[in-house]
Short mmCIF file of C-alpha atoms and ligand atoms in Angstrom, two decimals:
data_model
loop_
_atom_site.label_atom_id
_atom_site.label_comp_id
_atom_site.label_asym_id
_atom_site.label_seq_id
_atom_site.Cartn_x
_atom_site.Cartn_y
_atom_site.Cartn_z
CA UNK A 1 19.69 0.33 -33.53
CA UNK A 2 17.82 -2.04 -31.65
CA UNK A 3 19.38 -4.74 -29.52
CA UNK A 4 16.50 -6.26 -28.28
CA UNK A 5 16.57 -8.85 -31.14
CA UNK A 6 20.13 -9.79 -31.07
CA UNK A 7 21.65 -13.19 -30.44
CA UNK A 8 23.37 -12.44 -26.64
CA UNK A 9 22.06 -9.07 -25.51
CA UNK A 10 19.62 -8.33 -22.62
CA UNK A 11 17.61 -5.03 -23.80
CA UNK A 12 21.30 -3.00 -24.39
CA UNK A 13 23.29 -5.30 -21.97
CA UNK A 14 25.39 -8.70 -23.12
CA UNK A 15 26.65 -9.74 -26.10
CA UNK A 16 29.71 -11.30 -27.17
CA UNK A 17 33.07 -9.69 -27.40
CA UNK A 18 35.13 -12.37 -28.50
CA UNK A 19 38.86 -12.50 -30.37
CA UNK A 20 37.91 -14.10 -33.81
CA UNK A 21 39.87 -17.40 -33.18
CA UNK A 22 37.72 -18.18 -30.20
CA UNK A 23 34.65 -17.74 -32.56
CA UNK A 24 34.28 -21.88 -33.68
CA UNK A 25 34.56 -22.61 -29.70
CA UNK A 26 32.11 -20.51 -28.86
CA UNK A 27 29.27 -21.65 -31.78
CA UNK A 28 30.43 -25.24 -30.33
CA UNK A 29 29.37 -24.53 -27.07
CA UNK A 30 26.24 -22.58 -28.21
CA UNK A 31 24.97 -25.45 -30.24
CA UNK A 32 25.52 -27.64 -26.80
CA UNK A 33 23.76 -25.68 -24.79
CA UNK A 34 20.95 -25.11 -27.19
CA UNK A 35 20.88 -28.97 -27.46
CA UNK A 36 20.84 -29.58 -23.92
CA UNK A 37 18.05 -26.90 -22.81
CA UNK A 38 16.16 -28.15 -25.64
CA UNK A 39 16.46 -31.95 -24.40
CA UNK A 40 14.60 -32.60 -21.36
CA UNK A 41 17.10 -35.54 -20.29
CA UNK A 42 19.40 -33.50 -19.92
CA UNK A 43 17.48 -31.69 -16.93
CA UNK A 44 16.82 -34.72 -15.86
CA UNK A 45 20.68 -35.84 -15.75
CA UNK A 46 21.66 -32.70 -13.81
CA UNK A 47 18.74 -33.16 -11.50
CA UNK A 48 19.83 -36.72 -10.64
CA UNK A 49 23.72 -35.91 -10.21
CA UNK A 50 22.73 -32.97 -7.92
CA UNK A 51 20.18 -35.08 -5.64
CA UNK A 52 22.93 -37.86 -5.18
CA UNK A 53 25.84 -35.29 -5.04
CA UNK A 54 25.02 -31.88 -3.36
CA UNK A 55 21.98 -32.48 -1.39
CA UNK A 56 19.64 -31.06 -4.05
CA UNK A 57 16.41 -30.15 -3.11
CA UNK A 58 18.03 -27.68 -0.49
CA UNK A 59 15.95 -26.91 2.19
CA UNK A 60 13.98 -23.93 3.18
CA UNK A 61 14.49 -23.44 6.19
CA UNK A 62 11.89 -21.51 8.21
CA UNK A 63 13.70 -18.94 10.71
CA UNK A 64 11.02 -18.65 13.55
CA UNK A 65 13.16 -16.69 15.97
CA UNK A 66 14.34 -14.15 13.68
CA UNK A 67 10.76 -13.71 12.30
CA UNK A 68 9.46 -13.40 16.06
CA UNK A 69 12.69 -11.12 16.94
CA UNK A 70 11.76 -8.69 14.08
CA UNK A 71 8.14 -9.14 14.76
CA UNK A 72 6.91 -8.31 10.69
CA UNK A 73 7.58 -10.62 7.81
CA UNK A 74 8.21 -14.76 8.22
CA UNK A 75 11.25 -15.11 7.21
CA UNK A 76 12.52 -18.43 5.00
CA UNK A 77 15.99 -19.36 4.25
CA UNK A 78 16.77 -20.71 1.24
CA UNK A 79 19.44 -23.13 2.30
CA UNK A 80 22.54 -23.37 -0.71
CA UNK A 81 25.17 -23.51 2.26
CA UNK A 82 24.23 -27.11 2.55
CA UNK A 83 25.33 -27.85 -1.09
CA UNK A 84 28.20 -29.96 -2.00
CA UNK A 85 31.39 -27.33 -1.10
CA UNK A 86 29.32 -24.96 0.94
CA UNK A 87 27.63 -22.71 -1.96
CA UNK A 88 25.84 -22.37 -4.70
CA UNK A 89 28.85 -22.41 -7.28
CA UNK A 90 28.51 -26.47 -7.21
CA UNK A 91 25.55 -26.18 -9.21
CA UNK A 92 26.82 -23.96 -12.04
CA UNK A 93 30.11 -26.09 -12.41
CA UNK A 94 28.57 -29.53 -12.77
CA UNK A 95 25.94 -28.05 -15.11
CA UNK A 96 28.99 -27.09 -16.89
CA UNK A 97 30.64 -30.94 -16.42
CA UNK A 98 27.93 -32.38 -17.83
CA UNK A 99 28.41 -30.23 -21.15
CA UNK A 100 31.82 -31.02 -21.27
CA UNK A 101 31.01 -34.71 -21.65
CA UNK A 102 28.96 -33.58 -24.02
CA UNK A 103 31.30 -31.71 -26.16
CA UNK A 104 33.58 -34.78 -25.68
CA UNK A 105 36.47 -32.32 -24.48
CA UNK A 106 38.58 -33.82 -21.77
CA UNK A 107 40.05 -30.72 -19.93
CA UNK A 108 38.38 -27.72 -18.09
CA UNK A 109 40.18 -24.39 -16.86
CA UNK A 110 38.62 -21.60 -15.21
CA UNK A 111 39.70 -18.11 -13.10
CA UNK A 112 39.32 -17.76 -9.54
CA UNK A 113 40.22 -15.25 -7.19
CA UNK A 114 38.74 -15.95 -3.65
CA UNK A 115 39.43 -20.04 -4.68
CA UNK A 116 35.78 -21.06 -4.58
CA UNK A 117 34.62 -21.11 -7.96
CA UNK A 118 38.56 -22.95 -8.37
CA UNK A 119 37.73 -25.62 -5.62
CA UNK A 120 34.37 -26.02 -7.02
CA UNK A 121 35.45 -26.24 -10.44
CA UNK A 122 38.27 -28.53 -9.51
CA UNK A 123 35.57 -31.05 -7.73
CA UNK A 124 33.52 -31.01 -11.02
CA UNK A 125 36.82 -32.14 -12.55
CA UNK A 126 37.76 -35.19 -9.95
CA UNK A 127 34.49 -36.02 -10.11
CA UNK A 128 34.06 -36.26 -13.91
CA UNK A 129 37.69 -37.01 -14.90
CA UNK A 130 38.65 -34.15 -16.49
CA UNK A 131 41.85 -32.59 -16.37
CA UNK A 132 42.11 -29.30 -14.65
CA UNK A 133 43.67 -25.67 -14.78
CA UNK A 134 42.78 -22.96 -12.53
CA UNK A 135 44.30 -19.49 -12.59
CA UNK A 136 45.12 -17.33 -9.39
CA UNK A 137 46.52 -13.98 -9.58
CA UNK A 138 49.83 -14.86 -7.19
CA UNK A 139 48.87 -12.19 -4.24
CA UNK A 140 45.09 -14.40 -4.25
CA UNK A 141 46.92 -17.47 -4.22
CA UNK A 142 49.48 -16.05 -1.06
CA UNK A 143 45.60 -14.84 0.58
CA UNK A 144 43.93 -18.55 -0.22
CA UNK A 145 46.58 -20.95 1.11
CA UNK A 146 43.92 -23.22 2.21
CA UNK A 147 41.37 -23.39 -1.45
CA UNK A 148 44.89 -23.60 -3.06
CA UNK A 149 45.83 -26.80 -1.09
CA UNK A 150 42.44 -28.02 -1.94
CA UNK A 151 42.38 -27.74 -5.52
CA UNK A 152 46.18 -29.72 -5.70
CA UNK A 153 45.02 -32.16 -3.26
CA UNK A 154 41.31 -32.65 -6.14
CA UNK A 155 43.91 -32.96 -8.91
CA UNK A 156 44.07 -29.69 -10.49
CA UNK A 157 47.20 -27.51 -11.46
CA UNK A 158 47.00 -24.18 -10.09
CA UNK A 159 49.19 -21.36 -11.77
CA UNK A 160 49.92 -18.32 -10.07
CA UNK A 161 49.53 -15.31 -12.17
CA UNK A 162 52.36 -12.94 -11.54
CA UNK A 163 51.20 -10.37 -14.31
CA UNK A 164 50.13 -6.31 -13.95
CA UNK A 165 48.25 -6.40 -10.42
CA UNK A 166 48.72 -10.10 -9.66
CA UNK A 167 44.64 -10.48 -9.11
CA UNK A 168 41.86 -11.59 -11.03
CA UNK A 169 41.22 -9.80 -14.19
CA UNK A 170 45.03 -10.83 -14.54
CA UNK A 171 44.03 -14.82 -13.86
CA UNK A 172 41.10 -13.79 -16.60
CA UNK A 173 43.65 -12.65 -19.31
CA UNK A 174 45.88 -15.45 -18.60
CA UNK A 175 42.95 -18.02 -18.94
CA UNK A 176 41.81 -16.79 -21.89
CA UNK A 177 45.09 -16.88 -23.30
CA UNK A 178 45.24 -20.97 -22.12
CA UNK A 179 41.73 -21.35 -24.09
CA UNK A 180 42.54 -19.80 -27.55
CA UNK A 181 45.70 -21.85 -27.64
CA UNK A 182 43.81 -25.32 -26.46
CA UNK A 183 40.40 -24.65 -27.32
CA UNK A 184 39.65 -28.33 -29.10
CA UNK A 185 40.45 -29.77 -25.95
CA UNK A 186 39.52 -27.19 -23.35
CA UNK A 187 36.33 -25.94 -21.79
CA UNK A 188 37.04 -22.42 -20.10
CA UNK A 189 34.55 -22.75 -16.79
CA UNK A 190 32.75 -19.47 -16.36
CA UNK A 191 32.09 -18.92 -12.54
CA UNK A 192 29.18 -16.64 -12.88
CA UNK A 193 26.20 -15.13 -15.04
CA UNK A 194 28.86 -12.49 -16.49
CA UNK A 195 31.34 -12.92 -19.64
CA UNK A 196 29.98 -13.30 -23.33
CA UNK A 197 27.00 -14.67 -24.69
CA UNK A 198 25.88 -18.04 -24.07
CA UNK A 199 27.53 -17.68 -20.57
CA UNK A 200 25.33 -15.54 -18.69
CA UNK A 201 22.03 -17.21 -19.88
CA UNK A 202 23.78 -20.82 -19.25
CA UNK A 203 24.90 -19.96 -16.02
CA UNK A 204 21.39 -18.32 -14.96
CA UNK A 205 19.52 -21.24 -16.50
CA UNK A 206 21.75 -23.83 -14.71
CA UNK A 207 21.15 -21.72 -11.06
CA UNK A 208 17.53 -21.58 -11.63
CA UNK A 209 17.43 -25.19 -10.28
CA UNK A 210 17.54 -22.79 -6.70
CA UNK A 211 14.28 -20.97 -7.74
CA UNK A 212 12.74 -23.35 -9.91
CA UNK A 213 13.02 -25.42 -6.28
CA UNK A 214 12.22 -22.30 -3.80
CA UNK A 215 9.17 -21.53 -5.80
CA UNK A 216 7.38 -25.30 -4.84
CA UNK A 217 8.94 -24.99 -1.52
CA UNK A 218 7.47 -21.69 -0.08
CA UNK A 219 4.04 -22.88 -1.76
CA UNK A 220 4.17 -25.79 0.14
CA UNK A 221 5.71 -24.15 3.61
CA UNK A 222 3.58 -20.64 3.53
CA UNK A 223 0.74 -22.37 1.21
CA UNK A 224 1.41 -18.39 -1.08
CA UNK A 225 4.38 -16.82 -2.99
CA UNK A 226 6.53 -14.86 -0.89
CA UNK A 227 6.14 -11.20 -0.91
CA UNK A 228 9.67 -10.38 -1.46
CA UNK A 229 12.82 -12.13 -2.41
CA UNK A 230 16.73 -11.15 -1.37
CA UNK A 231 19.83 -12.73 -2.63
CA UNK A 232 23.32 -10.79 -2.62
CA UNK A 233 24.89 -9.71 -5.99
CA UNK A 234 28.75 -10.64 -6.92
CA UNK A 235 28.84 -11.61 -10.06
CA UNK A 236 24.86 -12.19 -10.01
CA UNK A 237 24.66 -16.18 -10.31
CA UNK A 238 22.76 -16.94 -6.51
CA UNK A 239 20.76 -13.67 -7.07
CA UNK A 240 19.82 -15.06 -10.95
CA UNK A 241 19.37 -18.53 -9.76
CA UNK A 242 16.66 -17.51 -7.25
CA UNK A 243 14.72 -14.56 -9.06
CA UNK A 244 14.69 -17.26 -11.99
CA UNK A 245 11.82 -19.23 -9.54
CA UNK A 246 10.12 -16.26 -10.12
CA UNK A 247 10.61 -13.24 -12.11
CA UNK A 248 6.98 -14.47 -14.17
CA UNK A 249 5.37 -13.67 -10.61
CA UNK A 250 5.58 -10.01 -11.14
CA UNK A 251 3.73 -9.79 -7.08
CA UNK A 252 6.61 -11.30 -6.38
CA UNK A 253 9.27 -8.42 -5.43
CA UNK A 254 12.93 -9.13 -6.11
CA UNK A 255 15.64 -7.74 -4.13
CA UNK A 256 19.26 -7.36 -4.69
CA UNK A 257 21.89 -6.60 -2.43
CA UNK A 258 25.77 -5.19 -3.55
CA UNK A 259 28.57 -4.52 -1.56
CA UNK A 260 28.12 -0.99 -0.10
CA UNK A 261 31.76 -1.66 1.45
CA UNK A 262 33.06 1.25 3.52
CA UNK A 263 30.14 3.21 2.29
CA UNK A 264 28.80 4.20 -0.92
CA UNK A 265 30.12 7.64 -0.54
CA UNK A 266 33.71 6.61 0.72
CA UNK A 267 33.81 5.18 -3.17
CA UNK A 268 34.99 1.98 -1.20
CA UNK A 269 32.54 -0.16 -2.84
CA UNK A 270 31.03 -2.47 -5.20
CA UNK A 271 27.73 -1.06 -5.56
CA UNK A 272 27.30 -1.06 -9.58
CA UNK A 273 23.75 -0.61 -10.18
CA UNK A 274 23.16 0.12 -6.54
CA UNK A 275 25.53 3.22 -6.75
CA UNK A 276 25.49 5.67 -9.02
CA UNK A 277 29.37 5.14 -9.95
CA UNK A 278 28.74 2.09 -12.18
CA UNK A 279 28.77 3.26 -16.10
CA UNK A 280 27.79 1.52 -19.31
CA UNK A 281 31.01 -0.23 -20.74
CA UNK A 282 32.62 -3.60 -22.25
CA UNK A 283 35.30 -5.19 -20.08
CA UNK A 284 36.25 -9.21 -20.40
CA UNK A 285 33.77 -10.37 -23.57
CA UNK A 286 30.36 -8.68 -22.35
CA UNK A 287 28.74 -4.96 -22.18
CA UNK A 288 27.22 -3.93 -18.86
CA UNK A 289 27.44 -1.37 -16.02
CA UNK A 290 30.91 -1.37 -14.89
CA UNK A 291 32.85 0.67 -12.27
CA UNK A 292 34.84 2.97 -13.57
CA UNK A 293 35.80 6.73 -13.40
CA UNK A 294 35.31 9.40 -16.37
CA UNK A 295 37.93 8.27 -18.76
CA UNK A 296 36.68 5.09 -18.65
CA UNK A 297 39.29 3.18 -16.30
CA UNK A 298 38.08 0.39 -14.37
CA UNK A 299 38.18 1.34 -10.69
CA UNK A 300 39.36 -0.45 -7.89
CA UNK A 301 36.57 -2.42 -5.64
CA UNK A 302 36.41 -3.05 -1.90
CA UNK A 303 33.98 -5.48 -0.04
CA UNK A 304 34.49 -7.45 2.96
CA UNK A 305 33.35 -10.24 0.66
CA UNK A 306 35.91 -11.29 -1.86
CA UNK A 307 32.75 -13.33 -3.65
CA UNK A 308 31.21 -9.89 -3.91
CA UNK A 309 34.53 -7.54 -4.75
CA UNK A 310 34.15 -7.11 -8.79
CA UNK A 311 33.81 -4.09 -11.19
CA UNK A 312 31.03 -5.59 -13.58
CA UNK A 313 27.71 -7.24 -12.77
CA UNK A 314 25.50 -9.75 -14.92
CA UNK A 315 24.26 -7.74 -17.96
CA UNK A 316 21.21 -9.71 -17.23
CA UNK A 317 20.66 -7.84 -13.88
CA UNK A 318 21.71 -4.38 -15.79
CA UNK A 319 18.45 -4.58 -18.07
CA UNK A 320 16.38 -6.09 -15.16
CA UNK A 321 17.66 -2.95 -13.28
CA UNK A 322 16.82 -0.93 -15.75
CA UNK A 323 13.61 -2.13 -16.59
CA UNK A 324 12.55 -2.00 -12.84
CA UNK A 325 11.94 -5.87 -12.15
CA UNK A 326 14.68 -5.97 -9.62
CA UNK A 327 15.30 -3.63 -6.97
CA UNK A 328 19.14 -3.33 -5.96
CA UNK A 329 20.27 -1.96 -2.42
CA UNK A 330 23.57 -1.73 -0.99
CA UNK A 331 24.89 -3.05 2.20
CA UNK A 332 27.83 -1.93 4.09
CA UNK A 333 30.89 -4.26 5.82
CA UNK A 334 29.44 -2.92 9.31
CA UNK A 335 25.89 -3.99 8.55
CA UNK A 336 27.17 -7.15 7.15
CA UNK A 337 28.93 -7.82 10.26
CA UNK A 338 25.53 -7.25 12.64
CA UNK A 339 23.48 -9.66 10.32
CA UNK A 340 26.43 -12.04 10.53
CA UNK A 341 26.28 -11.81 14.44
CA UNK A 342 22.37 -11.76 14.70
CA UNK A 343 21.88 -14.95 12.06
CA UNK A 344 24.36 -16.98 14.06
CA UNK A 345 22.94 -16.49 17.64
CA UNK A 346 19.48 -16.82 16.54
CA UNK A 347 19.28 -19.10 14.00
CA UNK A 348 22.51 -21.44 14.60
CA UNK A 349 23.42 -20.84 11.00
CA UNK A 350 26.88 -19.17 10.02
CA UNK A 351 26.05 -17.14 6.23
CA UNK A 352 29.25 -16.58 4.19
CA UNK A 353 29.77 -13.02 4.36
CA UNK A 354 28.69 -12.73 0.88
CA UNK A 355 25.47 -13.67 1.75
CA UNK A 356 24.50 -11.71 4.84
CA UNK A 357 24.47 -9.23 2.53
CA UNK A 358 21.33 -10.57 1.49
CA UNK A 359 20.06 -10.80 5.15
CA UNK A 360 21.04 -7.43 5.99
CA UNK A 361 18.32 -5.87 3.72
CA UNK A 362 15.49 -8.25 4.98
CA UNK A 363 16.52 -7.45 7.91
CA UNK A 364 15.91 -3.63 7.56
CA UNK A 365 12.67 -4.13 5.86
CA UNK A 366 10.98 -7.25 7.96
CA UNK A 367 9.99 -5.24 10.38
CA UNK A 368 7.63 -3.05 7.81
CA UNK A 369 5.82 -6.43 6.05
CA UNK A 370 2.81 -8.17 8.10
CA UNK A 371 3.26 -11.45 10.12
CA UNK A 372 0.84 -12.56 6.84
CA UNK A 373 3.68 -11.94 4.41
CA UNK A 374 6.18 -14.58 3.86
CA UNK A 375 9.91 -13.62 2.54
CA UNK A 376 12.64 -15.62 1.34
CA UNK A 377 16.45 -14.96 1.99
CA UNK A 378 18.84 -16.98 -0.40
CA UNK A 379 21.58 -17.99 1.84
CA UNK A 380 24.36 -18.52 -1.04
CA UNK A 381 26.99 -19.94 1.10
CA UNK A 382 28.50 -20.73 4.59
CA UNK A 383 30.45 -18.93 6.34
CA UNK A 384 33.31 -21.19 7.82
CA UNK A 385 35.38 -19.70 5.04
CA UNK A 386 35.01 -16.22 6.47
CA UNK A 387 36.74 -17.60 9.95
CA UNK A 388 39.38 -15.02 10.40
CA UNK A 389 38.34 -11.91 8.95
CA UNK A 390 34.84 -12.31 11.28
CA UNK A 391 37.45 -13.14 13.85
CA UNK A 392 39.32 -10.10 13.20
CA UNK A 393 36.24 -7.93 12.54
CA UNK A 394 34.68 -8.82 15.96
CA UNK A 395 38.45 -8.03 17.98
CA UNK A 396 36.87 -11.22 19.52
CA UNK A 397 39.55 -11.04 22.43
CA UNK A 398 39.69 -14.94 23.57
CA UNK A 399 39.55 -16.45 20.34
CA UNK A 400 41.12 -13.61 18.17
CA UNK A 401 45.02 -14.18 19.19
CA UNK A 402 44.58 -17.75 18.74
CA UNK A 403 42.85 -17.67 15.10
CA UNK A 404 44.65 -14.65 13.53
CA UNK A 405 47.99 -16.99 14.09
CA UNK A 406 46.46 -19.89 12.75
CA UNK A 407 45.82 -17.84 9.93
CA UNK A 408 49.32 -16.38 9.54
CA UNK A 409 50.50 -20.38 9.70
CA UNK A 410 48.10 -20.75 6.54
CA UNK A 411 48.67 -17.67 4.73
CA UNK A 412 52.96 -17.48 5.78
C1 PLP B 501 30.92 -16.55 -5.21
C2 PLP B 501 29.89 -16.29 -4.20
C3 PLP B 501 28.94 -15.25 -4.33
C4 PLP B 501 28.96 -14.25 -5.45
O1 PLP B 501 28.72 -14.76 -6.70
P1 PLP B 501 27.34 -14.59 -7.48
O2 PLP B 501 27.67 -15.02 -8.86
O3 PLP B 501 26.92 -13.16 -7.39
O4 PLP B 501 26.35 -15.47 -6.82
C5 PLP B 501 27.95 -15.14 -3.37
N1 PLP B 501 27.90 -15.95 -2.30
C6 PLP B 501 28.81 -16.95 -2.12
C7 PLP B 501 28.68 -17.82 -0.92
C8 PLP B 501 29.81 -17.16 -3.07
O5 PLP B 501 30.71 -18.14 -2.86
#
């Protein structure tokens, strides 16, 4: 059979796996989006909210002393740490508020487990007067004292998940549970370019505002496209956001970067298409290349990055994979760590840890490019967030006692 031609489904990737009762919510909120992508005002609306409300155009930012240090490439830095929030997430999540008006519902809920997408959800909400639900598997809402206290403080209710492994695919269950019994009311908040059909199209075409922007930008800065593009891969929303700019610019190489973890072979990972332990499979409404061992079972992930720590990866990025217009690398925690070091001293700019990922492959392949060729690093995030575990990482002796107790006080 082919796929190719069905409503959802990217080449053999996507698709909607859906309980029947969720069925009229879902044609609901394809019609909407439909609507909206068909209706140029509505661009035009989201544009707006995001120039007066998260900074939107972002810079790029032109990194002279790292492109002199490694002496190749020039390297530009697309700049989504300076967003509303610190990250890219903003932009997906009042996309998704302005839908909700549309829809006339009046409450939102949504999964989180590092607390971003829930503190950048729960902003949408303040912001647009919607009520508010985020789930939290209990052990991430013990690790996130601080994005817990935010969301409260914005208005939201938080519920602590204290089913089967007390972490995210449990928060998932639980929300979807919420939704089916509230769906006239309730808009369930998808964080990322995953989940069923029209999520991970939405969510891509509501990101591309980074590429549609990075495309004018490096055309204006380097007066030609940029020879490559990097962006780390979580979920695949920053990476999807940015190769949207250009993935019709097939000179234009795309780059992503997973979490190689404690190294690919130490099976410590989240390398799903960068690895070659990621298998075809359906898990939480969509079918894509998962993590999981021979019988099937989802494996467990590790990644210094909790934004980066998840089995499954956009089904978009599986077929794009597979069809060979992006590249996907792996980085490991170590390497992470050096690009977080390097960026900071030379540049003055702190990535999230998610997003060094990113920087660690440019880094290793500047060198290679001529000082002719531009590239463009999509810096998703920053990385105040990532305070105590580069703290910790670094054994930083003079400032290490005094923030590892500070973060006890939050997490205690
Ligand atoms: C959540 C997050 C990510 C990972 O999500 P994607 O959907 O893959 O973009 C990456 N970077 C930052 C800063 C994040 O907060």
């Amino acid at each position: 059979m082919n796929n190719q031609n069905r409503i959802g489904y990217f080449g053999k990737y996507g698709g909607m796996f859906i309980p029947e009762i969720l069925r009229s919510t879902f044609d609901q909120l394809i019609r909407a989006y439909d609507a909206a992508k068909s209706d140029p005002l509505f661009w035009n609306e989201y544009e707006s909210l995001m120039q007066s409300y998260s900074c939107r155009p972002t810079p790029l930012t032109f990194a002279e002393n790292l492109s002199d240090h490694f002496g190749g490439a020039r390297i530009y830095i697309k700049r989504e740490d300076l967003n509303h929030t610190g990250a890219h997430k903003v932009n997906n999540v009042m996309g998704q508020g302005l839908l909700v008006k549309r829809m006339g519902k009046s409450r939102v809920i949504a999964e989180t487990g590092a607390g971003q997408h829930g503190v950048a959800t729960a902003t949408m909400a303040a912001k647009f007067g919607l009520e508010c639900t985020i789930y939290m598997g209990a052990e991430d809402v013990e690790r996130q004292r601080p994005n817990v206290f935010w969301m409260e403080k914005l208005g939201a209710t938080v519920v602590s998940v204290t089913d089967g492994s007390q972490t995210l695919k449990d928060a998932i269950n639980a929300a979807f549970r919420d939704w089916t019994a509230n769906m006239d009311s309730t808009h369930y908040v998808m964080g990322t370019v995953c989940g069923p059909h029209p999520f991970p199209e939405m969510v891509a075409w509501l990101q591309s505002i980074i590429g549609k922007e990075a495309r004018k930008q490096i055309l204006d800065l380097a007066g030609k496209l940029p020879k490559r593009v990097y962006a780390c891969v979580g979920g695949g929303s920053n990476a999807m956001g940015i190769f949207g700019g250009f993935l019709e610019d097939f000179e234009v190489e795309l780059v992503g970067v997973e979490a190689g973890g404690k190294g690919i072979k130490s099976g410590h990972h989240a390398a799903r298409l960068a690895s070659s332990d990621g298998h075809l499979g359906v898990c939480q409404g969509y079918k894509s290349i998962f993590l999981q061992d021979s019988d099937g079972q989802m494996k467990d992930t590790h990644s210094i990055s909790a934004g980066l720590d998840y089995v499954g990866v956009s089904p978009i990025l599986a077929h794009l994979n597979e069809t060979k217009r992006v590249r996907f690398e792996a980085a490991t925690d170590q390497e992470v760590l050096e690009a977080e070091d390097l960026t900071i001293k030379r540049e003055g700019i702190i990535p999230a840890l998610e997003s060094a990922h990113a920087f660690v492959q440019a880094y290793k392949e500047a060198p290679d490019l001529s000082v002719k060729d531009a590239i463009i690093i999509n810096l998703s995030g920053r990385g105040d967030k990532d305070i105590f575990t580069i703290a910790d990482a670094f054994q930083d002796r003079k400032w290490r006692e005094f923030i590892i107790r500070k973060g006890e006080q939050y997490h205690a």
